[in-house]
């Protein structure tokens, strides 16, 4: 039986979908594919949905049964071997919950990331001191100080995403509440954080907008969410929504379309990117 993983890599998700397509093209049901491997049909399902790592001997047997040419099968196997390698973030497995491991994997593979944040600066734009204060405040006695530092280190490592050669487009809408709520117990923490936001607006792939109080209610008031878009056709657009002890990932077209519409309406209502820079500078002067 294949070994379970706390969260799949994006490569495993893509290849799992590809395995399903190849099986269906070959006209085989999961039960028939399972007989080839002498496993339960549920194992085939878990491979196709990336709930387990892709065992290379299993992959080879399935590709042969599906009639995949040798050269194409060899290429698939090479991709599977690469996809099975642990992501860089898995060195933080001791503090990284499984439900968020998937997020980091998706974040690293996305070509476009659009986020709405009503309470805090998004993790990709936080300073160390701001992140540390947020993590301490949210731990409610459940996380050791050493673990908090590990969480901060993970958050800082994730930020390399925005300046890499193939960096994704990162488009964020934040409520004005984010700027007005003190974090860290010292104005210096918020000043440094706003400086970090101003620095981020200079990046060509980053767009930042503030939803001002003066504009009133907007359709995203219900809670934070993130929209992912990928360059690979096997991965559909996806929505991530977090709650106190976990998160949900949505990829149904109707749900994604609804979130996209809300995000577009918020973007039209929020301050422009240029106006947002002026807002940040004004708040910075007040601190």
PDB file of C-alpha atoms in Angstrom:
ATOM      1  CA  UNK A   1       0.000   0.000   0.000  1.00  0.00           C
ATOM      2  CA  UNK A   2       1.294   3.489  -0.869  1.00  0.00           C
ATOM      3  CA  UNK A   3       2.495   5.644   1.983  1.00  0.00           C
ATOM      4  CA  UNK A   4       0.176   8.487   2.998  1.00  0.00           C
ATOM      5  CA  UNK A   5       1.381  12.074   3.049  1.00  0.00           C
ATOM      6  CA  UNK A   6       0.227  14.962   5.214  1.00  0.00           C
ATOM      7  CA  UNK A   7      -0.192  17.032   2.052  1.00  0.00           C
ATOM      8  CA  UNK A   8       0.655  16.387  -1.612  1.00  0.00           C
ATOM      9  CA  UNK A   9       3.037  18.404  -3.712  1.00  0.00           C
ATOM     10  CA  UNK A  10       1.525  20.204  -6.682  1.00  0.00           C
ATOM     11  CA  UNK A  11       3.451  17.843  -8.948  1.00  0.00           C
ATOM     12  CA  UNK A  12       1.663  14.881  -7.399  1.00  0.00           C
ATOM     13  CA  UNK A  13      -1.707  16.574  -7.884  1.00  0.00           C
ATOM     14  CA  UNK A  14      -0.980  17.186 -11.572  1.00  0.00           C
ATOM     15  CA  UNK A  15       0.350  13.685 -12.218  1.00  0.00           C
ATOM     16  CA  UNK A  16      -2.525  12.104 -10.307  1.00  0.00           C
ATOM     17  CA  UNK A  17      -4.999  13.855 -12.591  1.00  0.00           C
ATOM     18  CA  UNK A  18      -2.934  12.764 -15.589  1.00  0.00           C
ATOM     19  CA  UNK A  19      -3.017   9.133 -14.413  1.00  0.00           C
ATOM     20  CA  UNK A  20      -6.791   9.330 -14.156  1.00  0.00           C
ATOM     21  CA  UNK A  21      -7.042  10.730 -17.689  1.00  0.00           C
ATOM     22  CA  UNK A  22      -4.811   7.959 -19.062  1.00  0.00           C
ATOM     23  CA  UNK A  23      -6.881   5.281 -17.288  1.00  0.00           C
ATOM     24  CA  UNK A  24     -10.135   6.693 -18.604  1.00  0.00           C
ATOM     25  CA  UNK A  25      -8.693   7.018 -22.112  1.00  0.00           C
ATOM     26  CA  UNK A  26      -7.746   3.338 -21.914  1.00  0.00           C
ATOM     27  CA  UNK A  27     -11.358   2.530 -21.046  1.00  0.00           C
ATOM     28  CA  UNK A  28     -10.540   1.020 -17.644  1.00  0.00           C
ATOM     29  CA  UNK A  29     -12.382   1.399 -14.371  1.00  0.00           C
ATOM     30  CA  UNK A  30     -10.540   1.799 -11.102  1.00  0.00           C
ATOM     31  CA  UNK A  31     -11.403  -1.767 -10.171  1.00  0.00           C
ATOM     32  CA  UNK A  32      -9.688  -3.030 -13.327  1.00  0.00           C
ATOM     33  CA  UNK A  33      -6.594  -0.918 -12.742  1.00  0.00           C
ATOM     34  CA  UNK A  34      -6.444  -2.139  -9.144  1.00  0.00           C
ATOM     35  CA  UNK A  35      -6.233  -5.751 -10.328  1.00  0.00           C
ATOM     36  CA  UNK A  36      -3.057  -4.936 -12.250  1.00  0.00           C
ATOM     37  CA  UNK A  37      -1.375  -3.840  -9.001  1.00  0.00           C
ATOM     38  CA  UNK A  38      -3.125  -6.422  -6.794  1.00  0.00           C
ATOM     39  CA  UNK A  39      -4.444  -3.628  -4.576  1.00  0.00           C
ATOM     40  CA  UNK A  40      -7.821  -2.299  -3.546  1.00  0.00           C
ATOM     41  CA  UNK A  41      -9.587   0.162  -5.917  1.00  0.00           C
ATOM     42  CA  UNK A  42      -9.272   2.763  -3.169  1.00  0.00           C
ATOM     43  CA  UNK A  43      -5.494   2.766  -3.719  1.00  0.00           C
ATOM     44  CA  UNK A  44      -6.002   3.796  -7.352  1.00  0.00           C
ATOM     45  CA  UNK A  45      -8.326   6.557  -6.233  1.00  0.00           C
ATOM     46  CA  UNK A  46      -5.805   7.804  -3.669  1.00  0.00           C
ATOM     47  CA  UNK A  47      -3.055   7.867  -6.304  1.00  0.00           C
ATOM     48  CA  UNK A  48      -5.253   9.820  -8.709  1.00  0.00           C
ATOM     49  CA  UNK A  49      -6.308  12.317  -6.053  1.00  0.00           C
ATOM     50  CA  UNK A  50      -2.746  12.706  -4.698  1.00  0.00           C
ATOM     51  CA  UNK A  51      -3.682  11.405  -1.266  1.00  0.00           C
ATOM     52  CA  UNK A  52      -0.596   9.157  -1.371  1.00  0.00           C
ATOM     53  CA  UNK A  53       2.851   9.398  -2.904  1.00  0.00           C
ATOM     54  CA  UNK A  54       3.289   7.878  -6.356  1.00  0.00           C
ATOM     55  CA  UNK A  55       5.117   4.561  -5.995  1.00  0.00           C
ATOM     56  CA  UNK A  56       7.269   4.275  -9.098  1.00  0.00           C
ATOM     57  CA  UNK A  57       6.787   0.486  -9.658  1.00  0.00           C
ATOM     58  CA  UNK A  58       3.011   1.025  -9.497  1.00  0.00           C
ATOM     59  CA  UNK A  59       3.238   3.928 -11.931  1.00  0.00           C
ATOM     60  CA  UNK A  60       5.250   1.867 -14.438  1.00  0.00           C
ATOM     61  CA  UNK A  61       2.769  -1.026 -14.345  1.00  0.00           C
ATOM     62  CA  UNK A  62      -0.208   1.278 -14.780  1.00  0.00           C
ATOM     63  CA  UNK A  63       1.352   3.179 -17.683  1.00  0.00           C
ATOM     64  CA  UNK A  64       2.098  -0.127 -19.402  1.00  0.00           C
ATOM     65  CA  UNK A  65      -1.482  -1.294 -18.858  1.00  0.00           C
ATOM     66  CA  UNK A  66      -2.818   2.027 -20.179  1.00  0.00           C
ATOM     67  CA  UNK A  67      -0.858   1.598 -23.398  1.00  0.00           C
ATOM     68  CA  UNK A  68       1.442   4.573 -22.898  1.00  0.00           C
ATOM     69  CA  UNK A  69       4.466   4.467 -25.268  1.00  0.00           C
ATOM     70  CA  UNK A  70       7.808   3.701 -23.616  1.00  0.00           C
ATOM     71  CA  UNK A  71       9.407   7.113 -24.175  1.00  0.00           C
ATOM     72  CA  UNK A  72       6.321   8.909 -22.840  1.00  0.00           C
ATOM     73  CA  UNK A  73       6.162   6.534 -19.857  1.00  0.00           C
ATOM     74  CA  UNK A  74       9.828   7.176 -19.054  1.00  0.00           C
ATOM     75  CA  UNK A  75       9.155  10.912 -19.044  1.00  0.00           C
ATOM     76  CA  UNK A  76       6.150  10.434 -16.763  1.00  0.00           C
ATOM     77  CA  UNK A  77       8.244   8.385 -14.343  1.00  0.00           C
ATOM     78  CA  UNK A  78      10.933  11.072 -14.213  1.00  0.00           C
ATOM     79  CA  UNK A  79       8.262  13.643 -13.365  1.00  0.00           C
ATOM     80  CA  UNK A  80       6.834  11.330 -10.689  1.00  0.00           C
ATOM     81  CA  UNK A  81      10.262  10.909  -9.097  1.00  0.00           C
ATOM     82  CA  UNK A  82      10.678  14.675  -9.024  1.00  0.00           C
ATOM     83  CA  UNK A  83       7.158  15.218  -7.647  1.00  0.00           C
ATOM     84  CA  UNK A  84       7.825  12.749  -4.836  1.00  0.00           C
ATOM     85  CA  UNK A  85      10.776  14.772  -3.565  1.00  0.00           C
ATOM     86  CA  UNK A  86       9.873  16.690  -0.408  1.00  0.00           C
ATOM     87  CA  UNK A  87       9.111  20.367  -0.918  1.00  0.00           C
ATOM     88  CA  UNK A  88      11.506  22.816   0.735  1.00  0.00           C
ATOM     89  CA  UNK A  89       8.821  23.650   3.295  1.00  0.00           C
ATOM     90  CA  UNK A  90       8.702  20.080   4.583  1.00  0.00           C
ATOM     91  CA  UNK A  91      11.774  20.786   6.682  1.00  0.00           C
ATOM     92  CA  UNK A  92       9.282  22.711   8.817  1.00  0.00           C
ATOM     93  CA  UNK A  93       7.059  19.630   9.208  1.00  0.00           C
ATOM     94  CA  UNK A  94       7.344  19.845  12.982  1.00  0.00           C
ATOM     95  CA  UNK A  95       5.296  23.071  13.064  1.00  0.00           C
ATOM     96  CA  UNK A  96       3.525  23.029   9.700  1.00  0.00           C
ATOM     97  CA  UNK A  97       0.008  21.529   9.857  1.00  0.00           C
ATOM     98  CA  UNK A  98      -0.998  19.308   6.955  1.00  0.00           C
ATOM     99  CA  UNK A  99      -3.843  21.586   5.927  1.00  0.00           C
ATOM    100  CA  UNK A 100      -1.370  24.449   5.405  1.00  0.00           C
ATOM    101  CA  UNK A 101       1.330  22.350   3.696  1.00  0.00           C
ATOM    102  CA  UNK A 102      -0.926  22.166   0.674  1.00  0.00           C
ATOM    103  CA  UNK A 103      -1.243  25.953   0.690  1.00  0.00           C
ATOM    104  CA  UNK A 104       2.528  26.459   0.574  1.00  0.00           C
ATOM    105  CA  UNK A 105       2.784  23.970  -2.279  1.00  0.00           C
ATOM    106  CA  UNK A 106       0.036  25.742  -4.255  1.00  0.00           C
ATOM    107  CA  UNK A 107       1.556  29.132  -3.482  1.00  0.00           C
ATOM    108  CA  UNK A 108       4.856  28.062  -4.977  1.00  0.00           C
ATOM    109  CA  UNK A 109       3.262  26.719  -8.163  1.00  0.00           C
ATOM    110  CA  UNK A 110       0.757  29.506  -8.852  1.00  0.00           C
ATOM    111  CA  UNK A 111       1.190  32.024 -11.655  1.00  0.00           C
ATOM    112  CA  UNK A 112      -1.329  34.426 -10.080  1.00  0.00           C
ATOM    113  CA  UNK A 113      -2.235  34.831  -6.398  1.00  0.00           C
ATOM    114  CA  UNK A 114      -5.076  37.172  -5.457  1.00  0.00           C
ATOM    115  CA  UNK A 115      -5.802  37.657  -1.762  1.00  0.00           C
ATOM    116  CA  UNK A 116      -8.314  39.496   0.395  1.00  0.00           C
ATOM    117  CA  UNK A 117      -7.273  40.118   3.994  1.00  0.00           C
ATOM    118  CA  UNK A 118      -9.578  41.961   6.427  1.00  0.00           C
ATOM    119  CA  UNK A 119      -7.504  41.660   9.617  1.00  0.00           C
ATOM    120  CA  UNK A 120      -3.757  41.284   9.056  1.00  0.00           C
ATOM    121  CA  UNK A 121      -1.010  41.918   6.528  1.00  0.00           C
ATOM    122  CA  UNK A 122      -0.671  38.786   4.347  1.00  0.00           C
ATOM    123  CA  UNK A 123       2.161  36.480   5.363  1.00  0.00           C
ATOM    124  CA  UNK A 124       4.128  37.109   2.171  1.00  0.00           C
ATOM    125  CA  UNK A 125       4.409  40.804   3.113  1.00  0.00           C
ATOM    126  CA  UNK A 126       4.945  40.623   6.883  1.00  0.00           C
ATOM    127  CA  UNK A 127       8.076  41.718   8.717  1.00  0.00           C
ATOM    128  CA  UNK A 128       9.613  39.345  11.258  1.00  0.00           C
ATOM    129  CA  UNK A 129       8.470  41.400  14.240  1.00  0.00           C
ATOM    130  CA  UNK A 130       4.938  41.752  12.895  1.00  0.00           C
ATOM    131  CA  UNK A 131       4.732  38.015  12.129  1.00  0.00           C
ATOM    132  CA  UNK A 132       6.079  37.139  15.568  1.00  0.00           C
ATOM    133  CA  UNK A 133       3.477  39.346  17.283  1.00  0.00           C
ATOM    134  CA  UNK A 134       0.640  37.855  15.217  1.00  0.00           C
ATOM    135  CA  UNK A 135       1.758  34.302  15.934  1.00  0.00           C
ATOM    136  CA  UNK A 136       2.126  34.945  19.648  1.00  0.00           C
ATOM    137  CA  UNK A 137      -1.298  36.525  19.831  1.00  0.00           C
ATOM    138  CA  UNK A 138      -2.945  33.683  17.978  1.00  0.00           C
ATOM    139  CA  UNK A 139      -1.243  30.846  19.825  1.00  0.00           C
ATOM    140  CA  UNK A 140      -3.449  31.118  22.971  1.00  0.00           C
ATOM    141  CA  UNK A 141      -0.897  29.168  24.974  1.00  0.00           C
ATOM    142  CA  UNK A 142      -0.764  26.226  22.571  1.00  0.00           C
ATOM    143  CA  UNK A 143       2.592  26.914  20.905  1.00  0.00           C
ATOM    144  CA  UNK A 144       6.007  26.971  22.555  1.00  0.00           C
ATOM    145  CA  UNK A 145       8.267  29.997  22.001  1.00  0.00           C
ATOM    146  CA  UNK A 146      10.665  27.865  19.947  1.00  0.00           C
ATOM    147  CA  UNK A 147       7.798  26.762  17.725  1.00  0.00           C
ATOM    148  CA  UNK A 148       6.783  30.372  17.142  1.00  0.00           C
ATOM    149  CA  UNK A 149      10.301  31.133  15.927  1.00  0.00           C
ATOM    150  CA  UNK A 150      10.048  28.179  13.549  1.00  0.00           C
ATOM    151  CA  UNK A 151       6.769  29.560  12.229  1.00  0.00           C
ATOM    152  CA  UNK A 152       8.387  32.967  11.720  1.00  0.00           C
ATOM    153  CA  UNK A 153      11.313  31.369   9.880  1.00  0.00           C
ATOM    154  CA  UNK A 154       8.897  29.510   7.589  1.00  0.00           C
ATOM    155  CA  UNK A 155       6.966  32.697   6.861  1.00  0.00           C
ATOM    156  CA  UNK A 156      10.167  34.579   5.992  1.00  0.00           C
ATOM    157  CA  UNK A 157      11.339  31.720   3.747  1.00  0.00           C
ATOM    158  CA  UNK A 158       8.047  31.819   1.838  1.00  0.00           C
ATOM    159  CA  UNK A 159       8.647  35.457   0.943  1.00  0.00           C
ATOM    160  CA  UNK A 160      11.458  34.553  -1.464  1.00  0.00           C
ATOM    161  CA  UNK A 161       8.628  33.613  -3.809  1.00  0.00           C
ATOM    162  CA  UNK A 162       7.960  37.261  -4.676  1.00  0.00           C
ATOM    163  CA  UNK A 163      11.464  38.001  -5.950  1.00  0.00           C
ATOM    164  CA  UNK A 164      12.376  34.781  -7.730  1.00  0.00           C
ATOM    165  CA  UNK A 165      12.853  34.791 -11.503  1.00  0.00           C
ATOM    166  CA  UNK A 166       9.407  33.340 -12.278  1.00  0.00           C
ATOM    167  CA  UNK A 167       7.616  35.153  -9.455  1.00  0.00           C
ATOM    168  CA  UNK A 168       3.816  35.009  -9.529  1.00  0.00           C
ATOM    169  CA  UNK A 169       1.581  38.034  -9.866  1.00  0.00           C
ATOM    170  CA  UNK A 170       0.540  38.891  -6.300  1.00  0.00           C
ATOM    171  CA  UNK A 171      -2.533  41.108  -6.014  1.00  0.00           C
ATOM    172  CA  UNK A 172      -3.760  41.927  -2.506  1.00  0.00           C
ATOM    173  CA  UNK A 173      -6.757  43.818  -1.165  1.00  0.00           C
ATOM    174  CA  UNK A 174      -6.527  44.683   2.535  1.00  0.00           C
ATOM    175  CA  UNK A 175      -9.132  46.374   4.697  1.00  0.00           C
ATOM    176  CA  UNK A 176      -8.089  49.664   6.285  1.00  0.00           C
ATOM    177  CA  UNK A 177      -8.540  47.803   9.594  1.00  0.00           C
ATOM    178  CA  UNK A 178      -5.200  46.109   8.908  1.00  0.00           C
ATOM    179  CA  UNK A 179      -3.427  49.470   9.127  1.00  0.00           C
ATOM    180  CA  UNK A 180      -5.415  50.841  12.049  1.00  0.00           C
ATOM    181  CA  UNK A 181      -5.163  47.885  14.453  1.00  0.00           C
ATOM    182  CA  UNK A 182      -1.887  48.115  16.454  1.00  0.00           C
ATOM    183  CA  UNK A 183       0.248  44.976  16.337  1.00  0.00           C
ATOM    184  CA  UNK A 184       3.348  44.264  18.376  1.00  0.00           C
ATOM    185  CA  UNK A 185       2.827  46.603  21.323  1.00  0.00           C
ATOM    186  CA  UNK A 186       5.065  49.286  19.833  1.00  0.00           C
ATOM    187  CA  UNK A 187       4.514  51.864  17.072  1.00  0.00           C
ATOM    188  CA  UNK A 188       7.930  50.854  15.730  1.00  0.00           C
ATOM    189  CA  UNK A 189       6.542  47.444  14.691  1.00  0.00           C
ATOM    190  CA  UNK A 190       3.770  49.028  12.652  1.00  0.00           C
ATOM    191  CA  UNK A 191       6.090  51.657  11.160  1.00  0.00           C
ATOM    192  CA  UNK A 192       8.474  48.959   9.954  1.00  0.00           C
ATOM    193  CA  UNK A 193       5.550  46.941   8.616  1.00  0.00           C
ATOM    194  CA  UNK A 194       4.194  49.846   6.609  1.00  0.00           C
ATOM    195  CA  UNK A 195       7.689  50.498   5.265  1.00  0.00           C
ATOM    196  CA  UNK A 196       7.732  46.866   4.143  1.00  0.00           C
ATOM    197  CA  UNK A 197       4.395  47.333   2.359  1.00  0.00           C
ATOM    198  CA  UNK A 198       5.691  50.429   0.592  1.00  0.00           C
ATOM    199  CA  UNK A 199       8.766  48.497  -0.521  1.00  0.00           C
ATOM    200  CA  UNK A 200       6.534  45.723  -1.867  1.00  0.00           C
ATOM    201  CA  UNK A 201       4.522  48.167  -3.996  1.00  0.00           C
ATOM    202  CA  UNK A 202       7.717  48.852  -5.939  1.00  0.00           C
ATOM    203  CA  UNK A 203       7.898  45.240  -7.114  1.00  0.00           C
ATOM    204  CA  UNK A 204       6.536  44.879 -10.680  1.00  0.00           C
ATOM    205  CA  UNK A 205       4.578  41.733  -9.799  1.00  0.00           C
ATOM    206  CA  UNK A 206       2.891  43.098  -6.646  1.00  0.00           C
ATOM    207  CA  UNK A 207      -0.345  45.118  -6.575  1.00  0.00           C
ATOM    208  CA  UNK A 208      -1.654  46.362  -3.246  1.00  0.00           C
ATOM    209  CA  UNK A 209      -5.033  48.013  -2.651  1.00  0.00           C
ATOM    210  CA  UNK A 210      -6.663  49.270   0.546  1.00  0.00           C
ATOM    211  CA  UNK A 211     -10.426  48.996   1.081  1.00  0.00           C
ATOM    212  CA  UNK A 212     -11.012  52.266   2.916  1.00  0.00           C
ATOM    213  CA  UNK A 213     -13.593  52.727   5.666  1.00  0.00           C
ATOM    214  CA  UNK A 214     -15.078  55.638   3.738  1.00  0.00           C
ATOM    215  CA  UNK A 215     -16.169  53.397   0.862  1.00  0.00           C
ATOM    216  CA  UNK A 216     -18.468  51.465   3.185  1.00  0.00           C
ATOM    217  CA  UNK A 217     -19.540  47.830   2.978  1.00  0.00           C
ATOM    218  CA  UNK A 218     -18.095  45.623   0.259  1.00  0.00           C
ATOM    219  CA  UNK A 219     -18.946  42.058  -0.879  1.00  0.00           C
ATOM    220  CA  UNK A 220     -15.892  40.413   0.706  1.00  0.00           C
ATOM    221  CA  UNK A 221     -16.650  41.439   4.268  1.00  0.00           C
ATOM    222  CA  UNK A 222     -17.430  37.847   5.277  1.00  0.00           C
ATOM    223  CA  UNK A 223     -13.841  36.681   5.648  1.00  0.00           C
ATOM    224  CA  UNK A 224     -10.365  36.314   4.124  1.00  0.00           C
ATOM    225  CA  UNK A 225      -9.697  34.152   1.088  1.00  0.00           C
ATOM    226  CA  UNK A 226      -7.018  33.528  -1.536  1.00  0.00           C
ATOM    227  CA  UNK A 227      -7.453  32.761  -5.239  1.00  0.00           C
ATOM    228  CA  UNK A 228      -4.790  30.688  -7.007  1.00  0.00           C
ATOM    229  CA  UNK A 229      -4.354  30.463 -10.783  1.00  0.00           C
ATOM    230  CA  UNK A 230      -1.874  28.062 -12.380  1.00  0.00           C
ATOM    231  CA  UNK A 231      -0.058  27.886 -15.690  1.00  0.00           C
ATOM    232  CA  UNK A 232      -0.533  24.111 -15.970  1.00  0.00           C
ATOM    233  CA  UNK A 233      -3.904  23.124 -17.484  1.00  0.00           C
ATOM    234  CA  UNK A 234      -4.308  20.110 -15.176  1.00  0.00           C
ATOM    235  CA  UNK A 235      -4.732  22.405 -12.180  1.00  0.00           C
ATOM    236  CA  UNK A 236      -7.962  24.394 -12.044  1.00  0.00           C
ATOM    237  CA  UNK A 237      -8.267  27.773 -10.363  1.00  0.00           C
ATOM    238  CA  UNK A 238      -8.576  27.238  -6.630  1.00  0.00           C
ATOM    239  CA  UNK A 239      -9.837  29.157  -3.599  1.00  0.00           C
ATOM    240  CA  UNK A 240      -8.336  28.835  -0.121  1.00  0.00           C
ATOM    241  CA  UNK A 241     -10.311  29.934   2.926  1.00  0.00           C
ATOM    242  CA  UNK A 242      -8.898  29.603   6.422  1.00  0.00           C
ATOM    243  CA  UNK A 243     -10.672  29.319   9.766  1.00  0.00           C
ATOM    244  CA  UNK A 244      -9.441  29.015  13.356  1.00  0.00           C
ATOM    245  CA  UNK A 245      -8.253  25.397  13.283  1.00  0.00           C
ATOM    246  CA  UNK A 246      -8.024  24.540   9.598  1.00  0.00           C
ATOM    247  CA  UNK A 247      -8.880  25.522   6.044  1.00  0.00           C
ATOM    248  CA  UNK A 248     -10.917  24.531   3.009  1.00  0.00           C
ATOM    249  CA  UNK A 249      -9.805  24.325  -0.619  1.00  0.00           C
ATOM    250  CA  UNK A 250     -12.474  24.964  -3.249  1.00  0.00           C
ATOM    251  CA  UNK A 251     -12.086  24.150  -6.944  1.00  0.00           C
ATOM    252  CA  UNK A 252     -15.705  23.789  -8.119  1.00  0.00           C
ATOM    253  CA  UNK A 253     -16.200  26.214 -11.001  1.00  0.00           C
ATOM    254  CA  UNK A 254     -19.259  27.876  -9.489  1.00  0.00           C
ATOM    255  CA  UNK A 255     -17.529  28.513  -6.156  1.00  0.00           C
ATOM    256  CA  UNK A 256     -14.349  29.822  -7.783  1.00  0.00           C
ATOM    257  CA  UNK A 257     -16.379  32.036 -10.129  1.00  0.00           C
ATOM    258  CA  UNK A 258     -18.301  33.531  -7.194  1.00  0.00           C
ATOM    259  CA  UNK A 259     -15.101  34.355  -5.315  1.00  0.00           C
ATOM    260  CA  UNK A 260     -13.524  35.808  -8.454  1.00  0.00           C
ATOM    261  CA  UNK A 261     -16.524  38.051  -9.029  1.00  0.00           C
ATOM    262  CA  UNK A 262     -16.369  39.282  -5.443  1.00  0.00           C
ATOM    263  CA  UNK A 263     -12.635  39.928  -5.752  1.00  0.00           C
ATOM    264  CA  UNK A 264     -13.133  41.905  -8.969  1.00  0.00           C
ATOM    265  CA  UNK A 265     -15.895  44.007  -7.383  1.00  0.00           C
ATOM    266  CA  UNK A 266     -13.712  44.712  -4.350  1.00  0.00           C
ATOM    267  CA  UNK A 267     -10.805  45.711  -6.593  1.00  0.00           C
ATOM    268  CA  UNK A 268     -13.032  48.182  -8.421  1.00  0.00           C
ATOM    269  CA  UNK A 269     -14.270  49.665  -5.129  1.00  0.00           C
ATOM    270  CA  UNK A 270     -10.956  49.780  -3.245  1.00  0.00           C
ATOM    271  CA  UNK A 271      -8.363  52.527  -3.469  1.00  0.00           C
ATOM    272  CA  UNK A 272      -6.171  52.340  -6.562  1.00  0.00           C
ATOM    273  CA  UNK A 273      -2.612  51.123  -6.247  1.00  0.00           C
ATOM    274  CA  UNK A 274      -1.342  54.696  -6.466  1.00  0.00           C
ATOM    275  CA  UNK A 275      -3.866  55.969  -3.918  1.00  0.00           C
ATOM    276  CA  UNK A 276      -2.915  53.051  -1.648  1.00  0.00           C
ATOM    277  CA  UNK A 277       0.700  54.261  -1.575  1.00  0.00           C
ATOM    278  CA  UNK A 278      -0.508  57.656  -0.383  1.00  0.00           C
ATOM    279  CA  UNK A 279      -2.671  56.023   2.303  1.00  0.00           C
ATOM    280  CA  UNK A 280       0.310  54.022   3.546  1.00  0.00           C
ATOM    281  CA  UNK A 281       2.492  57.119   3.690  1.00  0.00           C
ATOM    282  CA  UNK A 282      -0.203  59.046   5.594  1.00  0.00           C
ATOM    283  CA  UNK A 283      -0.647  56.257   8.159  1.00  0.00           C
ATOM    284  CA  UNK A 284       3.102  55.993   8.500  1.00  0.00           C
ATOM    285  CA  UNK A 285       3.276  59.683   9.466  1.00  0.00           C
ATOM    286  CA  UNK A 286       0.625  59.173  12.148  1.00  0.00           C
ATOM    287  CA  UNK A 287       2.596  56.480  13.948  1.00  0.00           C
TER     288      UNK A 287
END
